[in-house]
Amino acid sequence: MTTATTPGANAAGAAAGLPAIEVYSTLTKKKAPLVTVRPGHVGMYLCGPTVYKPSHIGHMVGPVIFDTVKRHLGYSGWQVTWVVNITDVDDKIIAESAARGTTMARLAEEMTADYLANLASLGVAGIDHMPKATEHIGTIIAFIEGLIAKGCAYASDGDVYFDVTQDADYGKLTNRSVEQTQGEGGSTAERKRSAADFALWKKAKPGEPAWDSPWGPGRPGWHIECSAMSKALLGPHFDIHGGGLDLVFPHHENEIAQSESLHDCPMATFWMHNGLMQAAGGAAGKVGGRPRGADGTSGGGAAAGGDAAADVAAQTAAKISKSTGAEPFRNLLARHRPEAIRFLLLSTHYRSPIAFGEEPLGECARAMEAFERLFARFQRITGRSFHALPSRDRRAGDAAVAAAGGDVVALRAKFLAAMDDDFNTAIAMATLFDFVRVANKFIDSSALEKQPAPADVATLTAVMEVFRELTAVLGLFLVAPAAQPTAGDDDLVAKLMELVIEIRANARKAKDFATADLVRTKLTAAGILLEDRADGTGWVRKA
RNA sequence: GGCUCCGUAGCCAAGUGGCUAAGGCAGCGGAUUGCAAAUCCGCCAUCGUCGGUUCGACUCCGACCGGAGCCUCCA
């Protein structure tokens, strides 16, 4: 295969000789060819976390998905700049730090470190910039001044608000009108001209962290940092803006309002939103979706008639969030390999909700073992480590692809077509399973484990090189599984096992199966599995 | 009440206006094995319900039922 470029591809992509890639946008509700602001370059911004508590699994979804997006685009020839912001100034951080008796800065630093460690464990490696709100206060203030100068915002008693009535197409992302929007309530409500106006700058209360501004001491509102920092790092119009589906309103709607009012150009060409984590198995305690006005504002008669229905809903899946008491991600890592978590995140289409729990994770771990058994087979046959194979990072084909045979070439094409179609990792993953089957079948049919013919070894190596290339696009199987925890007795155990296996082999040769089976049964009970293969007996620890 | 999305085999989960409706887990049958394990082969769905559009729909439209998200902080 030389190239997967489709004739009639989008102008920018085709001009640069790049494959055509379709991307879905929440704004248009359909897929469109990836045409970029600068040909061959992709600017991508993902809304990162507010760092006030340890991150949970929900915070990992976006980064893993967009890391995969970047891997695929980079592999396909684009140059990608990926920005993930850190919100390190916010009411919640202030409240939490006060409760802990520490400072906002210290808490934010601690939680940012936790977040970064979690990302690293999942193989999220492609983030180019991680701007912090507190490091861009000047940028933010300048942005707000620009909005005021254009008549899109107004100062009010130390606060600054965005005036939604000045934005003709406010609500276009989520198809809602200003009247349908309630906006922040509480004490700020009386300082706003309309309910749907939202804060760009918040006046500091006594004792709160504050920065000087033309409107007095205060701090940025929630949405403004993303508008200001994305402009600073990616420009007023960039290519992909991502985030969780729960951020579409109000966060992204308001980002669009701010940025497009100031710049008079689209903020982002594509708005990509990932589905939210659901707790699998209905174990999560759902707080409950409340009907409009059920918060004691109105007497709430007719509208809130679904108490029984709410009880039923509590038995089914519910979004994982702070309200469901999601456990810190690092606790999860104590029970599960991070690779299995990434595997699970990518096995569902990114826009769908993902059922998360012990069962699905266990299933992924088991599925990964089938892949790793193939890697071990490959290593026994060729003496080469799958993980040390060269990983081609460009999708232009080469001799190794053709040398792997027709089945592999076809699977590779299917994989790439799936990824080109709005990053369909679910189908891409399916082809990986097909891949394992093709490789195992080849090993079986050519008796590679008994008497390896050089030509067959070369073919198998070519097959595995393609496999390595594709798994790298997904960020899977990047490193060898962690060594078994054997408490430093590896050498001794290996020698003893060698002896035991030899004795058992002699017993089998003498048709003394009672002894042979006794050995195997006892070892199994001790957590060691024996496998009698064509090329000898192997063993593996199984906790 | 408003705005989105979803409902595919026992479970998870892709996908399409008409060819055999991906893949995984579980299950069943077979090959292989002394027996296992691993591996391979085969089997296992008419696509929530009811209407409509169409030569033809699981895929388009409508209604209904069920579920999720957002409308207030949330990845």
Short mmCIF file of N, CA and C (backbone and C1' of nucleotides) in Angstrom, two decimals, chain A residues 332-347 355-375 429 433 436 476-477 481-482 484 540-543, chain B residues 12 24-26 38-39:
data_model
loop_
_atom_site.label_atom_id
_atom_site.label_comp_id
_atom_site.label_asym_id
_atom_site.label_seq_id
_atom_site.Cartn_x
_atom_site.Cartn_y
_atom_site.Cartn_z
N LEU A 332 -7.57 3.73 41.71
CA LEU A 332 -7.92 2.79 40.64
C LEU A 332 -6.65 2.08 40.15
N LEU A 333 -5.58 2.82 40.09
CA LEU A 333 -4.32 2.26 39.59
C LEU A 333 -3.77 1.18 40.51
N ALA A 334 -4.22 1.19 41.74
CA ALA A 334 -3.76 0.15 42.66
C ALA A 334 -4.37 -1.20 42.29
N ARG A 335 -5.51 -1.16 41.59
CA ARG A 335 -6.20 -2.40 41.24
C ARG A 335 -6.08 -2.78 39.78
N HIS A 336 -5.80 -1.80 38.92
CA HIS A 336 -5.83 -2.08 37.49
C HIS A 336 -4.63 -1.50 36.77
N ARG A 337 -4.18 -2.26 35.76
CA ARG A 337 -3.12 -1.74 34.92
C ARG A 337 -3.65 -0.53 34.16
N PRO A 338 -2.88 0.53 34.09
CA PRO A 338 -3.34 1.70 33.33
C PRO A 338 -3.58 1.37 31.86
N GLU A 339 -2.83 0.42 31.33
CA GLU A 339 -3.03 0.04 29.93
C GLU A 339 -4.43 -0.51 29.71
N ALA A 340 -4.93 -1.25 30.69
CA ALA A 340 -6.28 -1.81 30.56
C ALA A 340 -7.32 -0.69 30.59
N ILE A 341 -7.03 0.33 31.35
CA ILE A 341 -7.96 1.47 31.41
C ILE A 341 -7.99 2.19 30.08
N ARG A 342 -6.82 2.39 29.50
CA ARG A 342 -6.77 3.03 28.18
C ARG A 342 -7.48 2.15 27.15
N PHE A 343 -7.24 0.87 27.24
CA PHE A 343 -7.87 -0.10 26.34
C PHE A 343 -9.39 0.05 26.40
N LEU A 344 -9.91 0.15 27.61
CA LEU A 344 -11.36 0.30 27.78
C LEU A 344 -11.86 1.63 27.20
N LEU A 345 -11.13 2.69 27.46
CA LEU A 345 -11.56 4.01 26.98
C LEU A 345 -11.64 4.04 25.46
N LEU A 346 -10.77 3.29 24.81
CA LEU A 346 -10.73 3.35 23.35
C LEU A 346 -11.62 2.30 22.69
N SER A 347 -12.19 1.41 23.49
CA SER A 347 -12.98 0.35 22.87
C SER A 347 -14.42 0.80 22.58
N ALA A 355 -19.36 2.68 29.82
CA ALA A 355 -19.69 2.01 31.08
C ALA A 355 -18.40 1.64 31.76
N PHE A 356 -18.20 2.17 32.93
CA PHE A 356 -16.94 1.96 33.63
C PHE A 356 -17.16 1.20 34.91
N GLY A 357 -16.32 0.22 35.16
CA GLY A 357 -16.45 -0.53 36.39
C GLY A 357 -15.47 -1.68 36.43
N GLU A 358 -15.55 -2.43 37.48
CA GLU A 358 -14.61 -3.54 37.67
C GLU A 358 -14.78 -4.60 36.59
N GLU A 359 -16.02 -4.90 36.23
CA GLU A 359 -16.26 -5.94 35.23
C GLU A 359 -15.65 -5.61 33.88
N PRO A 360 -16.01 -4.46 33.30
CA PRO A 360 -15.42 -4.12 32.01
C PRO A 360 -13.89 -4.04 32.06
N LEU A 361 -13.37 -3.54 33.15
CA LEU A 361 -11.92 -3.43 33.27
C LEU A 361 -11.26 -4.80 33.29
N GLY A 362 -11.88 -5.72 34.03
CA GLY A 362 -11.34 -7.08 34.08
C GLY A 362 -11.37 -7.73 32.70
N GLU A 363 -12.44 -7.46 31.97
CA GLU A 363 -12.56 -8.02 30.64
C GLU A 363 -11.45 -7.49 29.73
N CYS A 364 -11.16 -6.21 29.86
CA CYS A 364 -10.09 -5.61 29.06
C CYS A 364 -8.75 -6.22 29.41
N ALA A 365 -8.52 -6.41 30.69
CA ALA A 365 -7.24 -6.98 31.11
C ALA A 365 -7.07 -8.37 30.51
N ARG A 366 -8.15 -9.14 30.52
CA ARG A 366 -8.07 -10.49 29.94
C ARG A 366 -7.85 -10.43 28.43
N ALA A 367 -8.52 -9.48 27.80
CA ALA A 367 -8.35 -9.34 26.35
C ALA A 367 -6.91 -8.99 26.03
N MET A 368 -6.32 -8.16 26.85
CA MET A 368 -4.94 -7.76 26.59
C MET A 368 -3.98 -8.94 26.73
N GLU A 369 -4.34 -9.87 27.56
CA GLU A 369 -3.46 -11.03 27.74
C GLU A 369 -3.35 -11.83 26.44
N ALA A 370 -4.42 -11.86 25.66
CA ALA A 370 -4.35 -12.58 24.39
C ALA A 370 -3.33 -11.91 23.47
N PHE A 371 -3.31 -10.58 23.50
CA PHE A 371 -2.32 -9.86 22.70
C PHE A 371 -0.92 -10.17 23.21
N GLU A 372 -0.80 -10.16 24.51
CA GLU A 372 0.54 -10.33 25.08
C GLU A 372 1.05 -11.77 24.92
N ARG A 373 0.12 -12.73 24.87
CA ARG A 373 0.56 -14.10 24.57
C ARG A 373 1.13 -14.18 23.16
N LEU A 374 0.51 -13.43 22.26
CA LEU A 374 1.05 -13.39 20.89
C LEU A 374 2.44 -12.76 20.89
N PHE A 375 2.62 -11.70 21.66
CA PHE A 375 3.93 -11.05 21.71
C PHE A 375 4.98 -12.04 22.24
N MET A 429 -10.00 -0.95 17.06
CA MET A 429 -9.70 -1.98 18.05
C MET A 429 -10.14 -3.36 17.55
N PHE A 433 -8.04 -7.17 17.06
CA PHE A 433 -8.35 -8.57 17.42
C PHE A 433 -8.24 -9.47 16.20
N VAL A 436 -4.62 -10.28 15.65
CA VAL A 436 -4.08 -11.33 16.51
C VAL A 436 -4.39 -12.70 15.91
N LEU A 476 -1.43 2.02 22.49
CA LEU A 476 -1.56 0.77 23.25
C LEU A 476 -0.32 -0.09 23.08
N PHE A 477 -0.04 -0.91 24.07
CA PHE A 477 1.09 -1.84 24.04
C PHE A 477 2.40 -1.12 23.74
N PRO A 481 4.68 -5.45 29.45
CA PRO A 481 3.98 -5.54 30.73
C PRO A 481 4.98 -5.50 31.88
N ALA A 482 4.59 -4.88 32.94
CA ALA A 482 5.49 -4.78 34.08
C ALA A 482 5.94 -6.16 34.51
N GLN A 484 6.70 -9.38 36.53
CA GLN A 484 5.91 -10.00 37.59
C GLN A 484 6.57 -9.69 38.93
N VAL A 540 3.82 -19.63 33.69
CA VAL A 540 3.56 -18.21 33.94
C VAL A 540 2.86 -18.08 35.29
N ARG A 541 3.21 -17.06 36.00
CA ARG A 541 2.54 -16.80 37.27
C ARG A 541 1.16 -16.24 37.02
N LYS A 542 0.23 -16.68 37.77
CA LYS A 542 -1.14 -16.18 37.63
C LYS A 542 -1.69 -15.97 39.04
N ALA A 543 -1.78 -14.73 39.42
CA ALA A 543 -2.21 -14.43 40.79
C ALA A 543 -3.64 -14.87 41.04
P C B 12 -25.31 -4.62 28.49
"O5'" C B 12 -23.83 -4.43 27.90
"C5'" C B 12 -22.77 -4.02 28.76
"C4'" C B 12 -21.49 -3.91 27.98
"C3'" C B 12 -21.50 -3.01 26.76
"O3'" C B 12 -21.41 -1.64 27.10
"C1'" C B 12 -20.36 -4.99 26.24
P G B 24 -13.64 -11.27 18.15
"O5'" G B 24 -13.75 -10.65 19.60
"C5'" G B 24 -12.65 -9.93 20.16
"C4'" G B 24 -13.03 -9.38 21.49
"C3'" G B 24 -13.57 -10.40 22.48
"O3'" G B 24 -12.52 -11.10 23.11
"C1'" G B 24 -14.97 -8.51 22.46
P C B 25 -12.74 -12.60 23.56
"O5'" C B 25 -13.76 -12.46 24.77
"C5'" C B 25 -13.36 -11.76 25.95
"C4'" C B 25 -14.51 -11.73 26.92
"C3'" C B 25 -15.17 -13.06 27.20
"O3'" C B 25 -14.44 -13.84 28.13
"C1'" C B 25 -16.83 -11.43 26.86
P A B 26 -14.45 -15.43 27.95
"O5'" A B 26 -15.97 -15.81 28.25
"C5'" A B 26 -16.51 -15.62 29.55
"C4'" A B 26 -17.99 -15.92 29.53
"C3'" A B 26 -18.38 -17.27 28.97
"O3'" A B 26 -18.21 -18.32 29.91
"C1'" A B 26 -19.79 -15.62 28.07
P A B 38 -7.09 -21.21 27.98
"O5'" A B 38 -5.95 -20.95 26.89
"C5'" A B 38 -4.91 -20.02 27.17
"C4'" A B 38 -3.86 -20.11 26.10
"C3'" A B 38 -4.35 -19.90 24.67
"O3'" A B 38 -4.46 -18.53 24.34
"C1'" A B 38 -3.01 -21.82 24.75
P U B 39 -5.60 -18.06 23.32
"O5'" U B 39 -5.19 -18.78 21.96
"C5'" U B 39 -4.00 -18.41 21.28
"C4'" U B 39 -3.81 -19.29 20.07
"C3'" U B 39 -5.00 -19.38 19.13
"O3'" U B 39 -5.07 -18.27 18.26
"C1'" U B 39 -4.19 -21.55 19.54
#
